[in-house]
């Protein structure tokens, strides 16, 4: 158990809908990262937050957004969902922004299925 | 940006054999190289990492080697066991406030009893 929690574990929804994925980092970790994992693309970095502020963006679609709250939990919002958004979404956390060399600890993931 | 290539995509070994997974990276400024193990239905779990000031690191049956000149690093698992069966990912990042991990596409390791 990494100490990172994610809810829900599974999510099934329809095209065009909006969903929210939630992540709670390890106790004491200030950075949260979101990744998308699909069979053909592997683990793709989406976005990073540090202590409530956005710090880095990867291949995140404009339909997707995220935020980190004062209690450091984070939410990833996915809107206007398409079939191709079906994937595993992982949250990871690390102790501090510091550098790109912080050890990242991953949560168990949310499996999103768009029908 | 950084590009990480990982080989092989699948690797089948007999229990007790050694397994080697190789990764190459493109950004010469990268200096942190973690390896993650992902079991079915779970999130990636860090198993070992290496930083650029070190050429090799060992932890029991697992070792990682780094060749910065050639820009490649490898994961070595000795005396493999069935519970080592999983998908292994290599990754790379640089020491920068805005840098993030770039992952290889993964290697599915199957250890047969």
Short mmCIF file of C-alpha atoms in Angstrom, two decimals:
data_model
loop_
_atom_site.label_atom_id
_atom_site.label_comp_id
_atom_site.label_asym_id
_atom_site.label_seq_id
_atom_site.Cartn_x
_atom_site.Cartn_y
_atom_site.Cartn_z
CA UNK A 1 0.00 0.00 0.00
CA UNK A 2 1.59 3.27 -1.19
CA UNK A 3 -0.53 5.50 1.04
CA UNK A 4 -2.10 7.24 -1.97
CA UNK A 5 -5.85 6.72 -2.23
CA UNK A 6 -8.07 7.13 -5.26
CA UNK A 7 -11.83 7.01 -5.64
CA UNK A 8 -13.80 5.62 -7.26
CA UNK A 9 -12.08 2.40 -8.26
CA UNK A 10 -14.32 1.93 -11.28
CA UNK A 11 -16.44 4.39 -13.22
CA UNK A 12 -18.75 3.62 -16.12
CA UNK A 13 -20.39 6.47 -17.96
CA UNK A 14 -21.66 7.53 -21.37
CA UNK A 15 -20.16 9.68 -24.09
CA UNK A 16 -20.67 13.39 -23.55
CA UNK A 17 -20.82 13.08 -19.77
CA UNK A 18 -18.57 14.62 -17.12
CA UNK A 19 -16.86 12.77 -14.28
CA UNK A 20 -14.64 13.66 -11.34
CA UNK A 21 -11.81 11.48 -10.07
CA UNK A 22 -10.46 12.04 -6.60
CA UNK A 23 -7.01 11.51 -5.13
CA UNK A 24 -5.61 11.85 -1.61
CA UNK A 25 -1.80 11.99 -1.46
CA UNK A 26 0.41 10.32 1.12
CA UNK A 27 0.55 12.12 4.43
CA UNK A 28 3.09 14.93 4.15
CA UNK A 29 3.33 14.90 0.35
CA UNK A 30 2.76 18.27 -1.29
CA UNK A 31 2.92 17.32 -4.97
CA UNK A 32 0.23 15.43 -6.84
CA UNK A 33 0.56 14.08 -10.37
CA UNK A 34 -2.09 12.66 -12.70
CA UNK A 35 -1.37 10.03 -15.34
CA UNK A 36 -3.46 8.30 -17.98
CA UNK A 37 -2.67 4.68 -18.85
CA UNK A 38 -4.04 3.13 -21.99
CA UNK A 39 -2.94 -0.03 -23.77
CA UNK A 40 -1.46 1.72 -26.78
CA UNK A 41 -0.01 4.82 -25.09
CA UNK A 42 1.42 3.49 -21.86
CA UNK A 43 1.67 5.86 -18.89
CA UNK A 44 1.14 9.43 -20.04
CA UNK A 45 1.71 12.37 -17.70
CA UNK A 46 -1.24 14.75 -17.59
CA UNK A 47 -0.64 17.41 -14.96
CA UNK A 48 1.16 18.18 -11.70
CA UNK A 49 0.11 20.29 -8.72
CA UNK A 50 2.26 21.46 -5.85
CA UNK A 51 0.68 22.83 -2.70
CA UNK A 52 -2.41 23.97 -4.55
CA UNK A 53 -0.71 25.43 -7.61
CA UNK A 54 -0.37 23.95 -11.08
CA UNK A 55 3.33 23.27 -11.76
CA UNK A 56 3.60 21.24 -14.94
CA UNK A 57 1.37 20.19 -17.80
CA UNK A 58 1.76 17.21 -20.06
CA UNK A 59 -0.51 15.81 -22.71
CA UNK A 60 -3.71 16.94 -21.06
CA UNK A 61 -6.71 17.65 -23.25
CA UNK A 62 -8.57 20.93 -22.91
CA UNK A 63 -11.65 18.91 -21.89
CA UNK A 64 -9.72 17.77 -18.83
CA UNK A 65 -8.92 19.92 -15.81
CA UNK A 66 -7.61 19.40 -12.33
CA UNK A 67 -7.20 21.19 -9.05
CA UNK A 68 -5.58 20.65 -5.68
CA UNK A 69 -7.42 21.77 -2.58
CA UNK A 70 -6.08 23.30 0.68
CA UNK A 71 -6.16 19.86 2.34
CA UNK A 72 -3.93 18.71 -0.58
CA UNK A 73 -6.37 16.25 -2.09
CA UNK A 74 -6.77 16.61 -5.83
CA UNK A 75 -9.56 16.12 -8.33
CA UNK A 76 -9.33 15.42 -12.05
CA UNK A 77 -12.36 16.53 -14.02
CA UNK A 78 -13.05 14.94 -17.39
CA UNK A 79 -15.81 16.46 -19.52
CA UNK A 80 -17.46 15.82 -22.89
CA UNK A 81 -16.23 12.28 -22.59
CA UNK A 82 -15.36 10.28 -25.68
CA UNK A 83 -14.88 6.56 -26.18
CA UNK A 84 -11.15 7.13 -26.44
CA UNK A 85 -11.03 8.51 -22.90
CA UNK A 86 -11.57 5.01 -21.55
CA UNK A 87 -8.40 4.23 -19.62
CA UNK A 88 -6.84 3.83 -16.21
CA UNK A 89 -6.19 7.11 -14.44
CA UNK A 90 -3.49 7.15 -11.80
CA UNK A 91 -2.62 9.70 -9.22
CA UNK A 92 0.86 9.84 -7.72
CA UNK A 93 2.31 11.97 -4.96
CA UNK A 94 5.75 13.06 -3.85
CA UNK A 95 7.09 14.82 -0.80
CA UNK A 96 7.91 18.20 -2.37
CA UNK A 97 8.30 19.98 -5.66
CA UNK A 98 12.08 20.15 -5.27
CA UNK A 99 12.93 18.78 -8.68
CA UNK A 100 11.80 16.27 -11.20
CA UNK A 101 13.73 13.68 -9.25
CA UNK A 102 11.31 13.29 -6.37
CA UNK A 103 10.19 9.71 -5.82
CA UNK A 104 6.60 9.38 -6.94
CA UNK A 105 4.23 6.97 -5.19
CA UNK A 106 1.24 5.79 -7.17
CA UNK A 107 -2.32 5.14 -6.09
CA UNK A 108 -4.36 2.09 -7.15
CA UNK A 109 -6.01 3.95 -10.03
CA UNK A 110 -9.51 4.61 -11.33
CA UNK A 111 -10.68 2.57 -14.30
CA UNK A 112 -12.89 4.75 -16.51
CA UNK A 113 -15.10 3.12 -19.11
CA UNK A 114 -16.96 5.35 -21.54
CA UNK A 115 -19.79 3.63 -23.40
CA UNK B 1 11.25 16.56 -24.78
CA UNK B 2 12.47 13.32 -23.28
CA UNK B 3 11.84 10.03 -25.09
CA UNK B 4 12.31 6.67 -23.37
CA UNK B 5 12.50 3.43 -25.33
CA UNK B 6 12.10 0.12 -23.50
CA UNK B 7 12.91 -3.42 -24.69
CA UNK B 8 11.74 -6.11 -24.86
CA UNK B 9 7.98 -5.62 -24.73
CA UNK B 10 7.52 -9.16 -23.39
CA UNK B 11 9.98 -11.48 -21.68
CA UNK B 12 9.38 -15.08 -20.69
CA UNK B 13 11.80 -16.89 -18.39
CA UNK B 14 11.91 -20.02 -16.29
CA UNK B 15 11.89 -19.74 -12.53
CA UNK B 16 15.43 -19.28 -11.29
CA UNK B 17 16.68 -17.66 -14.49
CA UNK B 18 17.80 -14.04 -14.75
CA UNK B 19 15.83 -11.34 -16.56
CA UNK B 20 17.19 -8.16 -18.10
CA UNK B 21 15.14 -5.20 -19.31
CA UNK B 22 16.82 -2.34 -21.16
CA UNK B 23 15.88 1.31 -21.63
CA UNK B 24 17.40 4.15 -23.61
CA UNK B 25 16.66 7.83 -23.15
CA UNK B 26 17.18 10.87 -25.33
CA UNK B 27 17.67 13.82 -22.95
CA UNK B 28 21.30 13.96 -21.87
CA UNK B 29 20.25 16.17 -18.93
CA UNK B 30 18.15 13.39 -17.38
CA UNK B 31 19.64 12.28 -14.10
CA UNK B 32 16.99 10.24 -12.29
CA UNK B 33 15.94 6.78 -13.45
CA UNK B 34 13.30 4.85 -11.48
CA UNK B 35 11.86 1.43 -12.22
CA UNK B 36 8.28 0.54 -11.41
CA UNK B 37 6.53 -2.83 -11.16
CA UNK B 38 2.84 -2.99 -11.96
CA UNK B 39 0.83 -6.06 -11.05
CA UNK B 40 -2.55 -6.75 -12.57
CA UNK B 41 -5.20 -4.38 -11.25
CA UNK B 42 -2.74 -2.32 -9.21
CA UNK B 43 -0.86 0.92 -9.52
CA UNK B 44 2.86 1.08 -10.40
CA UNK B 45 5.11 0.42 -7.43
CA UNK B 46 8.65 1.77 -7.22
CA UNK B 47 11.12 -1.11 -6.93
CA UNK B 48 14.47 0.61 -7.41
CA UNK B 49 15.87 3.86 -8.71
CA UNK B 50 19.27 5.25 -9.66
CA UNK B 51 20.67 8.74 -9.98
CA UNK B 52 23.31 9.85 -12.43
CA UNK B 53 26.14 10.02 -9.93
CA UNK B 54 25.94 6.25 -9.49
CA UNK B 55 26.70 3.55 -12.08
CA UNK B 56 25.04 0.61 -10.38
CA UNK B 57 22.66 -0.04 -7.51
CA UNK B 58 21.55 -3.33 -5.98
CA UNK B 59 18.72 -4.36 -3.72
CA UNK B 60 18.67 -8.08 -3.01
CA UNK B 61 17.76 -9.81 -6.31
CA UNK B 62 17.28 -6.56 -8.21
CA UNK B 63 19.97 -4.36 -9.70
CA UNK B 64 20.02 -1.38 -12.02
CA UNK B 65 22.94 -0.22 -14.13
CA UNK B 66 23.35 3.16 -15.78
CA UNK B 67 25.55 4.17 -18.69
CA UNK B 68 25.23 7.94 -19.07
CA UNK B 69 27.58 8.09 -22.03
CA UNK B 70 25.44 5.70 -24.03
CA UNK B 71 22.23 7.01 -22.44
CA UNK B 72 20.91 3.64 -21.42
CA UNK B 73 20.02 1.89 -18.20
CA UNK B 74 18.98 -1.66 -17.41
CA UNK B 75 17.09 -3.63 -14.80
CA UNK B 76 18.48 -7.00 -13.78
CA UNK B 77 16.46 -9.52 -11.80
CA UNK B 78 18.27 -12.64 -10.64
CA UNK B 79 16.79 -15.92 -9.41
CA UNK B 80 13.39 -15.00 -10.77
CA UNK B 81 10.27 -16.24 -9.01
CA UNK B 82 6.67 -16.55 -10.24
CA UNK B 83 5.71 -13.55 -8.10
CA UNK B 84 8.09 -11.43 -10.20
CA UNK B 85 5.58 -11.78 -13.06
CA UNK B 86 4.28 -8.28 -13.78
CA UNK B 87 4.72 -5.32 -16.11
CA UNK B 88 7.90 -3.33 -15.49
CA UNK B 89 8.28 0.32 -16.48
CA UNK B 90 11.43 2.37 -16.69
CA UNK B 91 11.30 6.16 -16.50
CA UNK B 92 13.59 9.17 -16.69
CA UNK B 93 13.54 12.76 -15.52
CA UNK B 94 15.91 15.67 -15.07
CA UNK B 95 16.65 17.86 -12.09
CA UNK B 96 14.35 20.75 -12.90
CA UNK B 97 11.48 22.30 -11.02
CA UNK B 98 9.14 21.65 -13.90
CA UNK B 99 10.36 18.28 -14.98
CA UNK B 100 8.29 15.15 -14.77
CA UNK B 101 8.75 11.44 -15.36
CA UNK B 102 8.74 10.10 -18.90
CA UNK B 103 7.94 6.40 -18.96
CA UNK B 104 8.89 3.61 -21.31
CA UNK B 105 6.04 1.55 -22.73
CA UNK B 106 6.62 -1.34 -20.35
CA UNK B 107 7.85 -4.93 -20.37
CA UNK B 108 5.57 -7.81 -19.46
CA UNK B 109 7.68 -10.34 -17.56
CA UNK B 110 6.33 -13.87 -17.28
CA UNK B 111 8.11 -16.27 -14.94
CA UNK B 112 7.10 -19.89 -15.39
CA UNK B 113 7.42 -22.33 -12.47
#
